[in-house]
C-alpha cells in the first residue's frame, strides 16, 4: 500500500491548478465560460486557460475469493463450540434405539391420526399446552382421556371447568391450564375457524402458549421449522456441553444462542434428540456420565 500511496500522490501533483479540494474532500467543479470571463475581469493580466480536470481512478485487483460476478462478500467466522460435531455424533449413537419417553409419547404421538387436519393440529397444540412442567407419560394419559370424549374445539368449549380439570389432572399446574385451554379454544373458534395459527407470533399470543410450544407446533402441526424448541432438557444439556458462547439463564436465551451458530438443517432434530438424551442419560440430578460417550468431551463431566 505504501507504493500505491506514493504513486497516487505523485500523479495528483502533476494535475496542475484548477483541481482544488473543498472542505470535506469534495473536488471543486470547473468554472463555466461566463464565470471564467467574470473572473478574468477582476484580475490584472491575461486570463489563463483552465486545464480540464482529470479524475484519478484507482483499480484494486480482486483476490481469488472475490473474482467473478455476484461473488458473495467475505463472511466473518461464526463462533461454534469445541468438539460439538463429535458430541452430536455421540448423542445420536446413544439415542439410536429411540426408546426414550419422548419417542413414544411426545406431541407428535398424542393426536388422533384419523381426525381431520384442523382437529389434528388443535390436538397437537393442546398436548403441548398440557406438557409444560409435566412428564410425557402424564401428558399422554390426559390426552387419551380427552380424546375418548372427542377432542375438538367445540367439545372443549362445551365441557365445564370442573370436568375438564378432572380429565387433565395430574398435569402440572392443571388449574391454570384449564383456564388457558378454555381461553385459547374460544380464540381459535372466533378468529381462526377452529384451526390454530400458522405463525410463531400468533401462537405465542395465545393464553398458555410459550415459545417452545409455538416452535414445536409449527414443526409438528404445520411441518415448518421456525426455530429450535428449547425446554428444560435442551437448556440444561446445551449449557453442560458449552453449546452456548456464555452461560444462559433461560430456555429462550438458550434458543437464541443456539440459533446463532447451529446449522439450520439441524434445528428440527435437536429438540427430540436432546430431550430423550436428558431423559435417559444427562439427567437433571446425578447425570449418568459414566455411561455417556461424551464423558471425555463434556466440560461439565470434566469439571470445567
Short mmCIF file of C-alpha atoms in Angstrom, two decimals:
data_model
loop_
_atom_site.label_atom_id
_atom_site.label_comp_id
_atom_site.label_asym_id
_atom_site.label_seq_id
_atom_site.Cartn_x
_atom_site.Cartn_y
_atom_site.Cartn_z
CA UNK A 1 0.00 0.00 0.00
CA UNK A 2 3.00 2.38 0.58
CA UNK A 3 3.99 2.14 -3.09
CA UNK A 4 0.42 2.71 -4.21
CA UNK A 5 0.06 5.71 -1.91
CA UNK A 6 3.27 7.23 -3.24
CA UNK A 7 2.14 6.73 -6.84
CA UNK A 8 -1.21 8.37 -6.17
CA UNK A 9 0.37 11.40 -4.53
CA UNK A 10 2.84 11.83 -7.41
CA UNK A 11 0.10 11.77 -10.02
CA UNK A 12 -2.08 14.20 -8.11
CA UNK A 13 0.77 16.76 -8.08
CA UNK A 14 1.01 16.71 -11.89
CA UNK A 15 -2.59 17.75 -12.39
CA UNK A 16 -1.79 21.44 -12.13
CA UNK A 17 -4.09 24.25 -10.95
CA UNK A 18 -7.83 24.07 -11.40
CA UNK A 19 -8.29 20.85 -9.34
CA UNK A 20 -8.74 22.01 -5.79
CA UNK A 21 -10.28 20.21 -2.86
CA UNK A 22 -13.04 21.72 -0.84
CA UNK A 23 -13.58 21.17 2.81
CA UNK A 24 -14.72 17.62 3.33
CA UNK A 25 -12.64 16.32 0.41
CA UNK A 26 -15.03 17.37 -2.43
CA UNK A 27 -13.44 18.34 -5.73
CA UNK A 28 -14.11 21.86 -7.00
CA UNK A 29 -16.25 21.99 -10.10
CA UNK A 30 -14.67 23.57 -13.23
CA UNK A 31 -15.82 27.11 -13.98
CA UNK A 32 -18.08 27.80 -16.94
CA UNK A 33 -17.22 30.29 -19.71
CA UNK A 34 -19.25 33.14 -18.23
CA UNK A 35 -17.80 32.60 -14.84
CA UNK A 36 -14.31 32.45 -16.27
CA UNK A 37 -14.84 35.78 -18.06
CA UNK A 38 -16.10 37.35 -14.88
CA UNK A 39 -13.12 36.07 -13.03
CA UNK A 40 -10.86 37.41 -15.73
CA UNK A 41 -12.40 40.87 -15.40
CA UNK A 42 -11.36 41.00 -11.82
CA UNK A 43 -7.77 40.04 -12.49
CA UNK A 44 -4.93 42.15 -13.82
CA UNK A 45 -3.40 40.41 -16.79
CA UNK A 46 -4.45 37.80 -19.31
CA UNK A 47 -6.87 35.08 -18.32
CA UNK A 48 -5.22 31.75 -18.12
CA UNK A 49 -6.95 28.89 -19.82
CA UNK A 50 -8.06 26.32 -17.29
CA UNK A 51 -7.00 22.79 -17.71
CA UNK A 52 -9.68 20.21 -17.97
CA UNK A 53 -9.78 18.27 -14.69
CA UNK A 54 -8.83 14.64 -14.81
CA UNK A 55 -10.28 12.31 -12.27
CA UNK A 56 -7.99 9.70 -10.83
CA UNK A 57 -9.39 6.20 -10.97
CA UNK A 58 -7.72 3.62 -8.76
CA UNK A 59 -8.37 -0.02 -9.54
CA UNK A 60 -7.71 -2.67 -6.96
CA UNK A 61 -7.05 -6.23 -8.03
CA UNK A 62 -9.62 -8.65 -6.61
CA UNK A 63 -8.40 -11.62 -4.70
CA UNK A 64 -9.20 -15.13 -5.92
CA UNK A 65 -12.11 -15.35 -3.49
CA UNK A 66 -13.62 -12.09 -4.72
CA UNK A 67 -13.37 -12.59 -8.50
CA UNK A 68 -16.40 -13.21 -10.64
CA UNK A 69 -19.77 -11.57 -10.88
CA UNK A 70 -22.14 -12.00 -7.99
CA UNK A 71 -19.35 -13.01 -5.62
CA UNK A 72 -20.56 -13.02 -2.04
CA UNK A 73 -18.80 -10.79 0.49
CA UNK A 74 -16.39 -12.47 2.84
CA UNK A 75 -18.19 -13.82 5.90
CA UNK A 76 -16.91 -13.30 9.39
CA UNK A 77 -16.28 -16.68 11.04
CA UNK A 78 -19.11 -17.58 13.41
CA UNK A 79 -18.31 -18.85 16.89
CA UNK A 80 -19.00 -22.52 17.41
CA UNK A 81 -18.40 -24.83 20.37
CA UNK A 82 -15.36 -27.03 20.55
CA UNK A 83 -15.97 -30.67 19.60
CA UNK A 84 -19.70 -30.08 19.01
CA UNK A 85 -19.83 -32.23 15.89
CA UNK A 86 -18.33 -35.25 17.63
CA UNK A 87 -20.56 -34.65 20.65
CA UNK A 88 -23.59 -34.64 18.34
CA UNK A 89 -22.49 -37.88 16.67
CA UNK A 90 -22.11 -39.50 20.09
CA UNK A 91 -25.57 -38.34 21.22
CA UNK A 92 -27.10 -39.73 18.03
CA UNK A 93 -25.41 -43.05 18.76
CA UNK A 94 -26.75 -43.11 22.32
CA UNK A 95 -30.23 -42.21 21.05
CA UNK A 96 -30.25 -44.65 18.14
CA UNK A 97 -32.74 -47.02 19.80
CA UNK A 98 -35.37 -44.27 20.07
CA UNK A 99 -36.65 -45.73 23.32
CA UNK A 100 -36.97 -42.60 25.49
CA UNK A 101 -40.41 -41.47 26.71
CA UNK A 102 -40.43 -38.59 24.23
CA UNK A 103 -40.05 -41.06 21.35
CA UNK A 104 -43.38 -42.76 22.10
CA UNK A 105 -45.30 -40.10 24.00
CA UNK A 106 -44.24 -36.77 22.53
CA UNK A 107 -46.58 -34.25 20.92
CA UNK A 108 -46.34 -35.97 17.53
CA UNK A 109 -47.81 -39.13 19.08
CA UNK A 110 -50.68 -37.64 21.10
CA UNK A 111 -53.12 -36.62 18.39
CA UNK A 112 -55.68 -38.75 16.57
CA UNK A 113 -54.19 -39.53 13.13
CA UNK A 114 -57.65 -40.33 11.75
CA UNK A 115 -59.08 -36.90 12.67
CA UNK A 116 -59.44 -34.09 10.08
CA UNK A 117 -56.29 -31.94 9.64
CA UNK A 118 -57.77 -29.00 11.53
CA UNK A 119 -58.64 -31.19 14.51
CA UNK A 120 -55.21 -32.86 14.46
CA UNK A 121 -53.50 -29.50 14.62
CA UNK A 122 -55.70 -28.47 17.54
CA UNK A 123 -54.87 -31.67 19.39
CA UNK A 124 -51.15 -31.11 18.82
CA UNK A 125 -51.40 -27.64 20.33
CA UNK A 126 -53.43 -28.91 23.29
CA UNK A 127 -50.92 -31.68 24.02
CA UNK A 128 -48.13 -29.10 24.02
CA UNK A 129 -50.05 -26.86 26.42
CA UNK A 130 -50.52 -29.81 28.76
CA UNK A 131 -46.87 -30.88 28.52
CA UNK A 132 -45.41 -27.85 30.27
CA UNK A 133 -43.80 -28.89 33.60
CA UNK A 134 -45.26 -32.37 33.09
CA UNK A 135 -43.76 -35.76 32.29
CA UNK A 136 -44.59 -37.20 28.89
CA UNK A 137 -46.37 -40.18 30.44
CA UNK A 138 -48.76 -37.89 32.34
CA UNK A 139 -49.41 -35.72 29.29
CA UNK A 140 -50.18 -38.78 27.16
CA UNK A 141 -52.64 -40.07 29.76
CA UNK A 142 -54.51 -36.76 29.87
CA UNK A 143 -54.69 -36.65 26.07
CA UNK A 144 -56.13 -40.18 25.96
CA UNK A 145 -58.90 -39.20 28.37
CA UNK A 146 -59.69 -36.06 26.39
CA UNK A 147 -59.71 -37.88 23.05
CA UNK A 148 -62.06 -40.52 24.45
CA UNK A 149 -64.69 -37.76 24.72
CA UNK A 150 -63.99 -36.41 21.22
CA UNK A 151 -61.30 -33.77 21.44
CA UNK A 152 -62.28 -30.75 19.33
CA UNK A 153 -62.56 -27.02 19.91
CA UNK A 154 -66.34 -27.33 20.28
CA UNK A 155 -66.18 -30.25 22.72
CA UNK A 156 -63.73 -28.41 24.97
CA UNK A 157 -65.86 -25.26 24.99
CA UNK A 158 -68.89 -27.35 25.94
CA UNK A 159 -67.04 -29.02 28.84
CA UNK A 160 -67.34 -27.31 32.20
CA UNK A 161 -64.17 -26.35 34.05
CA UNK A 162 -64.61 -28.92 36.79
CA UNK A 163 -64.91 -31.81 34.35
CA UNK A 164 -62.00 -30.54 32.26
CA UNK A 165 -59.87 -30.33 35.38
CA UNK A 166 -60.61 -33.95 36.27
CA UNK A 167 -59.74 -35.06 32.75
CA UNK A 168 -56.32 -33.41 32.64
CA UNK A 169 -55.29 -33.96 36.27
CA UNK A 170 -52.49 -34.56 37.38
CA UNK A 171 -50.64 -32.47 34.77
CA UNK A 172 -48.55 -29.70 36.26
CA UNK A 173 -50.46 -26.50 37.09
CA UNK A 174 -53.67 -28.14 35.93
CA UNK A 175 -55.92 -25.40 37.31
CA UNK A 176 -54.17 -22.74 35.26
CA UNK A 177 -54.19 -24.99 32.23
CA UNK A 178 -57.97 -25.41 32.46
CA UNK A 179 -58.29 -21.64 32.20
CA UNK A 180 -55.74 -21.32 29.38
CA UNK A 181 -57.25 -24.17 27.36
CA UNK A 182 -60.71 -22.63 27.56
CA UNK A 183 -59.47 -19.15 26.63
CA UNK A 184 -57.32 -20.38 23.77
CA UNK A 185 -60.08 -22.61 22.40
CA UNK A 186 -62.50 -19.67 22.36
CA UNK A 187 -59.97 -17.54 20.46
CA UNK A 188 -59.34 -20.31 17.94
CA UNK A 189 -63.06 -20.66 17.31
CA UNK A 190 -63.66 -16.92 16.94
CA UNK A 191 -60.58 -15.87 14.97
CA UNK A 192 -59.29 -18.97 13.20
CA UNK A 193 -62.38 -21.02 12.45
CA UNK A 194 -61.34 -23.71 14.91
CA UNK A 195 -57.85 -24.08 13.43
CA UNK A 196 -54.57 -22.98 15.01
CA UNK A 197 -52.42 -20.03 13.79
CA UNK A 198 -49.66 -20.74 11.30
CA UNK A 199 -47.05 -18.37 12.74
CA UNK A 200 -44.98 -18.25 15.91
CA UNK A 201 -46.06 -14.68 16.65
CA UNK A 202 -49.74 -15.61 16.62
CA UNK A 203 -49.19 -18.81 18.56
CA UNK A 204 -47.32 -17.19 21.45
CA UNK A 205 -50.10 -14.60 21.67
CA UNK A 206 -52.48 -17.37 22.77
CA UNK A 207 -53.00 -17.85 26.53
CA UNK A 208 -50.73 -20.55 27.92
CA UNK A 209 -48.58 -20.93 24.79
CA UNK A 210 -44.86 -20.22 25.09
CA UNK A 211 -42.04 -20.09 22.50
CA UNK A 212 -41.08 -23.77 22.87
CA UNK A 213 -44.69 -24.86 22.29
CA UNK A 214 -45.01 -22.49 19.34
CA UNK A 215 -41.93 -23.82 17.54
CA UNK A 216 -42.97 -27.43 18.18
CA UNK A 217 -46.50 -26.69 16.96
CA UNK A 218 -45.08 -25.17 13.78
CA UNK A 219 -42.96 -28.29 13.22
CA UNK A 220 -45.49 -30.99 14.15
CA UNK A 221 -48.78 -29.36 13.09
CA UNK A 222 -47.63 -27.33 10.09
CA UNK A 223 -44.42 -29.09 9.05
CA UNK A 224 -42.45 -25.84 9.23
CA UNK A 225 -39.13 -25.35 11.01
CA UNK A 226 -39.45 -21.92 12.58
CA UNK A 227 -36.80 -22.22 15.27
CA UNK A 228 -35.25 -24.51 17.87
CA UNK A 229 -37.69 -25.70 20.51
CA UNK A 230 -35.86 -25.41 23.84
CA UNK A 231 -37.26 -26.90 27.03
CA UNK A 232 -35.54 -27.58 30.35
CA UNK A 233 -33.69 -30.62 28.94
CA UNK A 234 -32.27 -28.77 25.94
CA UNK A 235 -31.44 -25.76 28.11
CA UNK A 236 -29.59 -27.88 30.67
CA UNK A 237 -27.64 -30.00 28.16
CA UNK A 238 -26.64 -27.05 25.97
CA UNK A 239 -25.08 -25.39 28.99
CA UNK A 240 -23.36 -28.55 30.21
CA UNK A 241 -21.78 -29.10 26.79
CA UNK A 242 -20.96 -25.38 26.49
CA UNK A 243 -23.00 -25.13 23.32
CA UNK A 244 -23.68 -21.50 24.18
CA UNK A 245 -20.99 -18.83 23.94
CA UNK A 246 -21.72 -17.89 27.53
CA UNK A 247 -23.90 -19.43 30.22
CA UNK A 248 -27.61 -18.81 29.63
CA UNK A 249 -30.27 -18.40 32.29
CA UNK A 250 -33.47 -19.31 30.46
CA UNK A 251 -34.63 -21.64 27.66
CA UNK A 252 -35.44 -18.69 25.44
CA UNK A 253 -31.95 -17.26 25.91
CA UNK A 254 -30.54 -20.68 25.08
CA UNK A 255 -32.66 -20.86 21.92
CA UNK A 256 -31.27 -17.55 20.66
CA UNK A 257 -27.70 -18.62 21.49
CA UNK A 258 -28.05 -21.97 19.68
CA UNK A 259 -29.62 -20.45 16.59
CA UNK A 260 -26.64 -18.12 16.21
CA UNK A 261 -24.30 -20.95 15.24
CA UNK A 262 -26.11 -24.29 14.85
CA UNK A 263 -26.73 -25.09 11.14
CA UNK A 264 -30.40 -24.62 10.32
CA UNK A 265 -30.73 -28.10 8.87
CA UNK A 266 -30.20 -29.47 12.39
CA UNK A 267 -32.80 -27.33 14.14
CA UNK A 268 -35.68 -29.79 13.75
CA UNK A 269 -33.62 -32.66 15.12
CA UNK A 270 -32.17 -31.06 18.23
CA UNK A 271 -35.26 -30.96 20.46
CA UNK A 272 -36.22 -34.62 20.28
CA UNK A 273 -32.58 -35.73 20.31
CA UNK A 274 -31.61 -33.78 23.44
CA UNK A 275 -34.90 -34.28 25.29
CA UNK A 276 -34.53 -38.06 25.04
CA UNK A 277 -30.85 -37.78 25.96
CA UNK A 278 -31.85 -35.75 29.00
CA UNK A 279 -34.50 -38.27 29.99
CA UNK A 280 -32.14 -41.24 29.83
CA UNK A 281 -28.55 -40.13 30.36
CA UNK A 282 -27.94 -36.44 31.04
CA UNK A 283 -30.37 -36.32 33.96
CA UNK A 284 -31.10 -33.10 35.87
CA UNK A 285 -29.69 -34.63 39.08
CA UNK A 286 -26.95 -37.29 39.15
CA UNK A 287 -26.33 -37.46 35.40
CA UNK A 288 -25.05 -40.82 34.18
CA UNK A 289 -21.69 -39.53 33.00
CA UNK A 290 -20.02 -42.95 33.30
CA UNK A 291 -22.37 -44.31 30.63
CA UNK A 292 -22.07 -41.26 28.37
CA UNK A 293 -19.96 -41.37 25.21
CA UNK A 294 -19.23 -37.69 25.68
CA UNK A 295 -17.65 -38.10 29.11
CA UNK A 296 -14.19 -37.09 27.86
CA UNK A 297 -15.58 -34.28 25.68
CA UNK A 298 -18.09 -32.76 28.10
CA UNK A 299 -16.81 -29.75 30.09
CA UNK A 300 -19.35 -30.41 32.85
CA UNK A 301 -18.30 -34.05 33.22
CA UNK A 302 -14.64 -32.99 33.40
CA UNK A 303 -15.47 -30.35 35.98
CA UNK A 304 -14.51 -27.43 33.74
#
